[in-house]
CSV table of C-alpha atoms in Angstrom, one decimal:
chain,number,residue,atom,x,y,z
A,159,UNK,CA,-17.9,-5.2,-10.3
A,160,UNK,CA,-18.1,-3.9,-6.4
A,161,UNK,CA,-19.8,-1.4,-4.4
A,162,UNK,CA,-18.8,0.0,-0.9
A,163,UNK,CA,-20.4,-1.4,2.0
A,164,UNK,CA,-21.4,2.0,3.0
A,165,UNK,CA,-22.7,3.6,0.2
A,166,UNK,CA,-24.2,7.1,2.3
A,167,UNK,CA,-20.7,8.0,2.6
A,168,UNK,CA,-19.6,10.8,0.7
A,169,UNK,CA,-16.7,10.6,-1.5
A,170,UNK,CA,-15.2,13.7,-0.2
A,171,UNK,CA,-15.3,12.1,3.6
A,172,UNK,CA,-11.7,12.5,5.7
A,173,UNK,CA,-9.8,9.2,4.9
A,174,UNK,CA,-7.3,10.3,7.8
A,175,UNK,CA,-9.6,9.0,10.1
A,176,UNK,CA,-9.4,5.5,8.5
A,177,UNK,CA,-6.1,3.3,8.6
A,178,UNK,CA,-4.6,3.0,5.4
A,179,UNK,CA,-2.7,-0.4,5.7
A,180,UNK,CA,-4.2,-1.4,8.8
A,181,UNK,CA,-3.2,-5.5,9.8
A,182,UNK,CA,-4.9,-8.5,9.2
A,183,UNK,CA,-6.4,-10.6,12.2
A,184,UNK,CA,-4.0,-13.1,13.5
A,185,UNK,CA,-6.1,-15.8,13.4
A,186,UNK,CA,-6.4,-16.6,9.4
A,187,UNK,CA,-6.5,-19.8,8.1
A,188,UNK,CA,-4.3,-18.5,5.1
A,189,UNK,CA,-1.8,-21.2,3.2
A,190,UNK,CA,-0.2,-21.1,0.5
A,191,UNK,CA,-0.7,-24.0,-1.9
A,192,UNK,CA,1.7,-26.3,-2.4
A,193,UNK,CA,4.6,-25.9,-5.1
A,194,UNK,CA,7.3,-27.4,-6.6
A,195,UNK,CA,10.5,-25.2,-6.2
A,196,UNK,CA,11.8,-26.0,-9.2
A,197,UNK,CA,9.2,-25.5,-11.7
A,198,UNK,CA,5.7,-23.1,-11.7
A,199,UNK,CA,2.5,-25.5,-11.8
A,200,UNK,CA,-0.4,-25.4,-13.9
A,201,UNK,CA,-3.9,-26.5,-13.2
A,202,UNK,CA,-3.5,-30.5,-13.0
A,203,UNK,CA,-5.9,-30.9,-16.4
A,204,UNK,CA,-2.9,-28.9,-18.9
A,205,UNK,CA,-2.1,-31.3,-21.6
A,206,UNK,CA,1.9,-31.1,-22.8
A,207,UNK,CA,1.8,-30.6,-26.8
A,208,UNK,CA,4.5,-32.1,-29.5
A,209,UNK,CA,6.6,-29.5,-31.0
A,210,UNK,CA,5.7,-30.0,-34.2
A,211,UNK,CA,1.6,-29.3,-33.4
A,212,UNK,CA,2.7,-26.5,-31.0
A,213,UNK,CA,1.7,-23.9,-33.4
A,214,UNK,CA,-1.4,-24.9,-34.8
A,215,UNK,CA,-2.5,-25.9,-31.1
A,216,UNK,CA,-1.7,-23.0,-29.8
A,217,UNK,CA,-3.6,-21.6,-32.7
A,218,UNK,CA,-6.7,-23.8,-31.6
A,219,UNK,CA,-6.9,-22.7,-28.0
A,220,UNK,CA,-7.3,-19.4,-29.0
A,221,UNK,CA,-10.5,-20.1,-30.6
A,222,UNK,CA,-11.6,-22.7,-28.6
A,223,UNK,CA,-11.6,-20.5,-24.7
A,224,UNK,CA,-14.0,-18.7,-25.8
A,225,UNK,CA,-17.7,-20.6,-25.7
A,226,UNK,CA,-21.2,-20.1,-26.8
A,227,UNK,CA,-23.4,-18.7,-23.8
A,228,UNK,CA,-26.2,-20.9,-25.3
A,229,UNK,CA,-24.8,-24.5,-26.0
A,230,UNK,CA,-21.1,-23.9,-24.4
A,231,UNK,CA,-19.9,-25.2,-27.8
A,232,UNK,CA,-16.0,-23.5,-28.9
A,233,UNK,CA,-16.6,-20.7,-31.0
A,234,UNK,CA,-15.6,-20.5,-34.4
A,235,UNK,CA,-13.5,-17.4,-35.2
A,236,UNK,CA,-12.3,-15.6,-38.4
A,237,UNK,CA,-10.0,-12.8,-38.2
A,238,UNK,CA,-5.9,-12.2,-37.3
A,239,UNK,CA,-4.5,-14.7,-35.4
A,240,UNK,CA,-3.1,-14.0,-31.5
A,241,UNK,CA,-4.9,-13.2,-28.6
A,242,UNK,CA,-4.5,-9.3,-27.6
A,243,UNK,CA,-7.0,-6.5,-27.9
A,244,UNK,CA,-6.0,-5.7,-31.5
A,245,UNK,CA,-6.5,-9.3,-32.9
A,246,UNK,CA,-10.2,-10.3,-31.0
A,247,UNK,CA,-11.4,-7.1,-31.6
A,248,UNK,CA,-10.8,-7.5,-35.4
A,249,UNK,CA,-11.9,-10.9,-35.2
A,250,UNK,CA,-15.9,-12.4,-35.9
A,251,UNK,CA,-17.0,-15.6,-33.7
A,252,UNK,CA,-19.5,-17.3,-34.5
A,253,UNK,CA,-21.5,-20.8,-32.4
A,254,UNK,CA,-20.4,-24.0,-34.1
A,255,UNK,CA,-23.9,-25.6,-32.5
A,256,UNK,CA,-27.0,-22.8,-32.6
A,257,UNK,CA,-25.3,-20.7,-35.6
A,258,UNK,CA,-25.3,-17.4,-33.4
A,259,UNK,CA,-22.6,-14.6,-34.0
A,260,UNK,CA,-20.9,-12.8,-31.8
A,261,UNK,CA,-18.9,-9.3,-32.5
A,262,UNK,CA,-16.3,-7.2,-30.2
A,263,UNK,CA,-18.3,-3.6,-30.6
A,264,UNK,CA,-14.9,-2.4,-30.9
A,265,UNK,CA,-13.9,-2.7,-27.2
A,266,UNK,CA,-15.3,-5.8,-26.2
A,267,UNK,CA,-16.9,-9.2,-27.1
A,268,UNK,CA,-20.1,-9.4,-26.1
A,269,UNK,CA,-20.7,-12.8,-25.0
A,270,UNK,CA,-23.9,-12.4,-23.2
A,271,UNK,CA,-27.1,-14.7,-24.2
A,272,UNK,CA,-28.6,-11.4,-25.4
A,273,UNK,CA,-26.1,-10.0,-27.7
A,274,UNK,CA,-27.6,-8.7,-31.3
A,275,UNK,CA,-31.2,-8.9,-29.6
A,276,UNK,CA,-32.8,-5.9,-31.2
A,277,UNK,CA,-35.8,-5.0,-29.5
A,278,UNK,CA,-35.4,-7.2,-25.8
A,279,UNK,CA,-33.9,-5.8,-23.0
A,280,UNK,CA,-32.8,-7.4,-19.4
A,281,UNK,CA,-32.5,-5.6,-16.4
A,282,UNK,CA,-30.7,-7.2,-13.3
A,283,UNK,CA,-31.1,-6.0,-10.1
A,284,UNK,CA,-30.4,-2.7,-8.6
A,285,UNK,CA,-27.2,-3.8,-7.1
A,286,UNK,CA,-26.0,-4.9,-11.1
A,287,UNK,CA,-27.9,-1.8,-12.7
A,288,UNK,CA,-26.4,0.5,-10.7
A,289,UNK,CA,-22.5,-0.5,-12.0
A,290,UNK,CA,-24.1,0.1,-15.8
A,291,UNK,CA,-24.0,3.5,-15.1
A,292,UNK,CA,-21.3,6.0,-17.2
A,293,UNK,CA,-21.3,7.7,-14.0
A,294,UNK,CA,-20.7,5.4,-11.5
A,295,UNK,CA,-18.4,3.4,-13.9
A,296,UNK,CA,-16.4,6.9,-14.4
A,297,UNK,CA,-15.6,7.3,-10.6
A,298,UNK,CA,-15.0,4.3,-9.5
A,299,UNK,CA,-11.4,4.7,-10.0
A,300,UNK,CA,-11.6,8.3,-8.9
A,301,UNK,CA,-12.7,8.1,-5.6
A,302,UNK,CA,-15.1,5.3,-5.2
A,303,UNK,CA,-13.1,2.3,-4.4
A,304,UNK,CA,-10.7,4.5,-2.3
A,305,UNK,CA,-13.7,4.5,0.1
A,306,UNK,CA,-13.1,0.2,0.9
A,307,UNK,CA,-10.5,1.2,3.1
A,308,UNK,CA,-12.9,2.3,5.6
A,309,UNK,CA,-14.2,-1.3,5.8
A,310,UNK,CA,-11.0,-3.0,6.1
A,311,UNK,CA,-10.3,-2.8,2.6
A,312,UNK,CA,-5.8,-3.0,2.4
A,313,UNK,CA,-5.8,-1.5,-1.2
A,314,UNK,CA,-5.3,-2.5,-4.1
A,315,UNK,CA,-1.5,-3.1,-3.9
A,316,UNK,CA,-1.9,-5.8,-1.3
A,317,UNK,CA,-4.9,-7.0,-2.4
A,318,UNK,CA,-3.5,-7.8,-5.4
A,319,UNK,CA,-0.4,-9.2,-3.9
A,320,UNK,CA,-2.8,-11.4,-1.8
A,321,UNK,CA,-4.5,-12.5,-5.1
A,322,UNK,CA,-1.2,-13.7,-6.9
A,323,UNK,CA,0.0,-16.0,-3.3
A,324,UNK,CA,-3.2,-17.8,-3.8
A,325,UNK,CA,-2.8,-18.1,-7.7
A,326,UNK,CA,1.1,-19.7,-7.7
A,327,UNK,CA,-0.3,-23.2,-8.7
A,328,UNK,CA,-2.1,-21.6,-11.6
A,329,UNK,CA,0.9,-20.0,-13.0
A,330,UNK,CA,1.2,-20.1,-17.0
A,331,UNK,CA,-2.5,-20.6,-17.3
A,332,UNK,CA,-5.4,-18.7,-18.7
A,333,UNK,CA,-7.0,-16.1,-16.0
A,334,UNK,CA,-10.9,-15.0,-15.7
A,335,UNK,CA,-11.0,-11.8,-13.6
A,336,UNK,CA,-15.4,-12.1,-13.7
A,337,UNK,CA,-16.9,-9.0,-12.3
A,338,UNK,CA,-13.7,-7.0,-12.7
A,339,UNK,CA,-15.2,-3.5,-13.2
A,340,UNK,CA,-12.8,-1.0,-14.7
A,341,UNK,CA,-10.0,-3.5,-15.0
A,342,UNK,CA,-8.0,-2.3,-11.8
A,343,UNK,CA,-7.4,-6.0,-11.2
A,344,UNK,CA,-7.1,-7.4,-14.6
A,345,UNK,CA,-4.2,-5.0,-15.9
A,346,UNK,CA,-2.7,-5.9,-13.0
A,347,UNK,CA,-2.4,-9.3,-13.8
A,348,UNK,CA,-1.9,-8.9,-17.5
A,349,UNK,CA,0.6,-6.7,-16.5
A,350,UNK,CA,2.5,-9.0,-14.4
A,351,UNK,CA,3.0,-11.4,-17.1
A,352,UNK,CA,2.2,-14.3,-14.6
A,353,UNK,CA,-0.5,-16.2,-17.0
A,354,UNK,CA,-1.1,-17.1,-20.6
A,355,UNK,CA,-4.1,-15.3,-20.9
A,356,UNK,CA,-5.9,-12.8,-18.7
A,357,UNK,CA,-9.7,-11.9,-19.2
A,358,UNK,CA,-11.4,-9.2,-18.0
A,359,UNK,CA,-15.0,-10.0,-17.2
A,360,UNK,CA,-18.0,-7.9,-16.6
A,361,UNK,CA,-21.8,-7.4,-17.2
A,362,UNK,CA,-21.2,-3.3,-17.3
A,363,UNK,CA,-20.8,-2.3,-20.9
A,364,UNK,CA,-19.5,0.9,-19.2
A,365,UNK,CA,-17.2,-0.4,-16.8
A,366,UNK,CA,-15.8,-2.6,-20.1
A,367,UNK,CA,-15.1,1.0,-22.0
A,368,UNK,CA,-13.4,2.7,-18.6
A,369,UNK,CA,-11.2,-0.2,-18.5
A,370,UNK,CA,-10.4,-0.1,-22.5
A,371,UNK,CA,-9.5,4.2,-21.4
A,372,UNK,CA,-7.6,3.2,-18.7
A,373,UNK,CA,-5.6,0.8,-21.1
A,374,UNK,CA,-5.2,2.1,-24.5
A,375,UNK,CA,-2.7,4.5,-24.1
A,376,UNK,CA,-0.4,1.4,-22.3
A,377,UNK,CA,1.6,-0.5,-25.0
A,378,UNK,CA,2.7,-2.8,-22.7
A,379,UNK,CA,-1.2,-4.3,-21.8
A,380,UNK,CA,-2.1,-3.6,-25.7
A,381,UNK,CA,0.1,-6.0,-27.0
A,382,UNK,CA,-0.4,-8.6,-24.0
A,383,UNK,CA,-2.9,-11.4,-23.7
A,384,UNK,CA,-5.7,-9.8,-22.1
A,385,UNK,CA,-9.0,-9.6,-24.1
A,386,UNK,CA,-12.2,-7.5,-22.4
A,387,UNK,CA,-15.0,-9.3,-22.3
A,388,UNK,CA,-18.7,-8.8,-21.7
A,389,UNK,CA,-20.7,-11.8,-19.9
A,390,UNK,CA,-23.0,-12.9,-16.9
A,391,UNK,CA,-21.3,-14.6,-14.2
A,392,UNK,CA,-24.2,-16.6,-13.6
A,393,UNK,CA,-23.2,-18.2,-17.8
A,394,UNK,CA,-19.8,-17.5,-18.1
A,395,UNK,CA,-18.9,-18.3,-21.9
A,396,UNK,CA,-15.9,-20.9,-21.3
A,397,UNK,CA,-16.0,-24.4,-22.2
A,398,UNK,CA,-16.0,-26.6,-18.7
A,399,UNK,CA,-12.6,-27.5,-17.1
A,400,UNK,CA,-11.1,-24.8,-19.5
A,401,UNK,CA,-9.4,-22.0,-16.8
A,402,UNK,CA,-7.0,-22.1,-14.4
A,403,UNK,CA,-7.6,-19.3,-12.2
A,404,UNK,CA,-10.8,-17.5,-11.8
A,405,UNK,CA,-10.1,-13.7,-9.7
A,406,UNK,CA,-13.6,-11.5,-8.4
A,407,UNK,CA,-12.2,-8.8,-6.6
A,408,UNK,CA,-15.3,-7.0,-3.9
A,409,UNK,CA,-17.7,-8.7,-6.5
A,410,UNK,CA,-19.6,-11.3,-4.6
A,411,UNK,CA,-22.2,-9.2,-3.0
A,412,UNK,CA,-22.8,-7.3,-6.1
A,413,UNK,CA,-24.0,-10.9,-8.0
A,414,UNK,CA,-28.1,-11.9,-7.9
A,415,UNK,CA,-27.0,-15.2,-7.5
A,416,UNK,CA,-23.9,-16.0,-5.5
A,417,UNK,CA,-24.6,-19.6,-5.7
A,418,UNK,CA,-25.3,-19.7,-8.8
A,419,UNK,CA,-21.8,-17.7,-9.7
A,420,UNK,CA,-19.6,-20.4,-7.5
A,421,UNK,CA,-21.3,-23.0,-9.4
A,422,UNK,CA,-20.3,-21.5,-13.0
A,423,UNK,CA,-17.0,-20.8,-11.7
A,424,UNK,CA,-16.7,-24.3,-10.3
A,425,UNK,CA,-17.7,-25.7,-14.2
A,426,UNK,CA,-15.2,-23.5,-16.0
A,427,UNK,CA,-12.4,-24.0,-14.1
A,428,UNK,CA,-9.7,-27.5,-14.3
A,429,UNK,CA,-8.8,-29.6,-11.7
A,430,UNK,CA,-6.4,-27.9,-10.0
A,431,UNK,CA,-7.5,-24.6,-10.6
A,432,UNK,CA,-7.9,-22.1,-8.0
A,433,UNK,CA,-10.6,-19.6,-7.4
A,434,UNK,CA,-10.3,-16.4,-5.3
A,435,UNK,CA,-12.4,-13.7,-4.2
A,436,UNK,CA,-13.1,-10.6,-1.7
A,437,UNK,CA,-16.2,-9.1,-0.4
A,438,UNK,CA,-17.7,-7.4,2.1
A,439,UNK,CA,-18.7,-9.3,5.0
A,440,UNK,CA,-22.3,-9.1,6.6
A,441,UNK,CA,-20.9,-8.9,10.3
A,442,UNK,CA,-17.2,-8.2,11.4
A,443,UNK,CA,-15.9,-9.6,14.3
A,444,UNK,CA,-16.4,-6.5,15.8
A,445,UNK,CA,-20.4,-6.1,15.0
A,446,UNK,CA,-22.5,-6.3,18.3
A,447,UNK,CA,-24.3,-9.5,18.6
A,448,UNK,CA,-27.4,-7.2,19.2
A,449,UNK,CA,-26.9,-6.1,15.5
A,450,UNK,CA,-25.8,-8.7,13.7
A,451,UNK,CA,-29.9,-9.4,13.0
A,452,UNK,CA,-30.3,-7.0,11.0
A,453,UNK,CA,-27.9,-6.3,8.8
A,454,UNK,CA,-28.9,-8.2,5.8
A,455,UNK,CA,-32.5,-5.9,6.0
A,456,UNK,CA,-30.5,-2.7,5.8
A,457,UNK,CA,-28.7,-3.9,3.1
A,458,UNK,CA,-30.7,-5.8,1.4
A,459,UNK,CA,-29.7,-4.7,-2.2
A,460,UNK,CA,-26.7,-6.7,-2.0
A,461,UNK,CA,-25.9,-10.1,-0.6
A,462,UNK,CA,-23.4,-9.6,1.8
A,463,UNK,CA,-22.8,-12.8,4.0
A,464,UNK,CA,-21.0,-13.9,6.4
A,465,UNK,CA,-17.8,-15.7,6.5
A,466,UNK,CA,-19.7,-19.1,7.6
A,467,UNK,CA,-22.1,-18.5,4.4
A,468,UNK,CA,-19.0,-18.0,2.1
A,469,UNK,CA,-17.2,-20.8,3.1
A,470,UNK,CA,-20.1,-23.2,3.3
A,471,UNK,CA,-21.2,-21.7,-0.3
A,472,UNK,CA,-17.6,-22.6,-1.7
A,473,UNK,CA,-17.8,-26.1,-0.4
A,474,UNK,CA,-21.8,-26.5,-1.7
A,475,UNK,CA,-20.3,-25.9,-5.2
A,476,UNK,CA,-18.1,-28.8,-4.9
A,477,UNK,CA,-14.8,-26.5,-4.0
A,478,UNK,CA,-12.4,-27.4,-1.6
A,479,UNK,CA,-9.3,-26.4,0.2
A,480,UNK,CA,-11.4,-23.2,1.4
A,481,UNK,CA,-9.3,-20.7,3.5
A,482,UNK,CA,-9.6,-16.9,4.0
A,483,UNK,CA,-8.3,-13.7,5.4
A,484,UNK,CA,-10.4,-11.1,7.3
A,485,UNK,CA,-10.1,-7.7,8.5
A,486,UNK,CA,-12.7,-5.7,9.7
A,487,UNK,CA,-15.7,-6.3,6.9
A,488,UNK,CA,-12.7,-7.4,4.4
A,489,UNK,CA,-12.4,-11.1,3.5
A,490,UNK,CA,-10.5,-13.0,0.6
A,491,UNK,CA,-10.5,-16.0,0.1
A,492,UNK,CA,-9.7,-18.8,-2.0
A,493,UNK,CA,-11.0,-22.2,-2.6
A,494,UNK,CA,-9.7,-25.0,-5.5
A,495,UNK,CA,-11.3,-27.3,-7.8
A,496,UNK,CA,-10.7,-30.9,-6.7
């Protein structure tokens, strides 16, 4: 999920005034992975399979990418086979370890350490809350996220395109798009028939069922392998060293815990695989010194930092390979799992 950095602006505000495609600073530390030219590269932990367990393998990794919030253990599933919206969605998982069942609510599988409570409810802060709204999850497609441009934002066209440079060692692998709202990113990807799998990630129920609207009408993402899934970033429910590429698109500032986040992300992904995200930074090179004090207390709702904190974060949590693009209050960047 993601917010604008300046959230007083109204929606209806003059985007003339704004570059649309403005350029990126010079001075990026941006480089493309290495690749093989004659073959695409998964994550260095893929295993190669015989042909004749192939199909009952392939069966097995369907069921076993999806883990227990609780113990982490491979969930058990019983339902049609494949992995598309049709198939999870008419399919029952249940925790091999602490016996706990998990269902799809007919859009998504709820695999949050509350699902099925009853009479508990969790609130996260306002910065989460607000992204659980039918409202807010309604527009955010419809004028909302056109706003980013006014912080440096490219669109999501070249963000995107940005997105699948740093992912080329990861193609053919499974995908986790965490935090990824309505799904602007993750039918993207899903569309682009780049990776085995693609999951779209996010704590917003709401957000979830915008991007089930946006998709079911699309035969061509139905009947891919993309699955919508509900889950904290802080416990993301994938076995350790089971995903290749992890995507948050404008999403870091939104989480209660980046480091926390990084660290998950970090667990669940392979040797090999690559993580990349974009947020809003705290201070842009052009931000006054005089400033740049206090801009964390007027924004304080979110944790926007800097592009020292991010990097330093990314290497905290045992990532390495860090590099980054910034324009304006706009950085991606991407980082690896040793």
């Amino acid at each position: 999920m993601a917010i604008a950095a300046h959230t007083t602006l109204p929606l209806h505000q003059n985007s003339a005034l704004f570059p649309r495609y403005p350029c990126l600073l010079q001075n990026c530390r941006l480089r493309p992975h290495p690749r093989s030219p004659s073959a695409r590269i998964r994550a260095s932990s893929a295993i190669a399979l015989d042909p004749e367990s192939s199909t009952e393998s392939k069966d097995a990794s369907d069921v076993d990418l999806f883990a227990c919030p609780i113990c982490y253990e491979p969930l058990i599933r019983k339902g049609p086979s494949g992995f598309n919206l049709p198939a999870i969605y008419r399919s029952g998982f249940k925790c091999r370890k602490c016996n706990k069942s998990y269902t799809s609510k007919n859009v998504y599988l709820d695999l949050t350490v509350t699902s099925g409570t009853k009479e508990y409810n969790e609130f996260k802060p306002a910065g989460t809350e607000l992204f659980r709204s039918p409202l807010v999850s309604y527009v955010y497609e419809r004028g909302w996220r056109q706003n980013f441009n006014r912080s440096g934002f490219p669109g999501p066209d070249e963000e995107f395109n940005m997105a699948q440079e740093y992912f080329k060692p990861a193609e053919g692998g499974v995908l986790v798009d965490v935090s990824c709202g309505s799904g602007l990113f993750s039918r993207k990807f899903a569309k682009s028939g780049t990776y085995s799998r693609v999951i779209a990630l996010d704590f917003s129920e709401n957000m979830l069922r915008q991007c089930y609207d946006f998709i079911k009408d699309d035969d061509s993402i139905l009947s891919s392998n993309l699955a919508l899934v509900r889950a904290d970033v802080s416990r993301l429910p994938f076995p350790s060293g089971s995903v290749d590429a992890v995507h948050a698109g404008a999403a870091l500032h939104c989480w209660p815990s980046p480091s926390n986040a990084v660290a998950e992300i970090n667990r669940i992904l392979r040797s090999g695989g690559i993580f990349v995200g974009s947020t809003f930074l705290r201070v842009s090179p052009s931000t006054p010194a005089l400033l740049r004090p206090f801009r964390q207390r007027i924004t304080r709702d979110y944790n926007y930092l800097t592009e020292e904190e991010i990097e330093d974060l990314c290497l905290s949590c045992g990532l390495v390979n860090y590099t980054r693009k910034i324009q304006q209050s706009f950085i991606v960047f991407s980082a690896q799992k040793p």
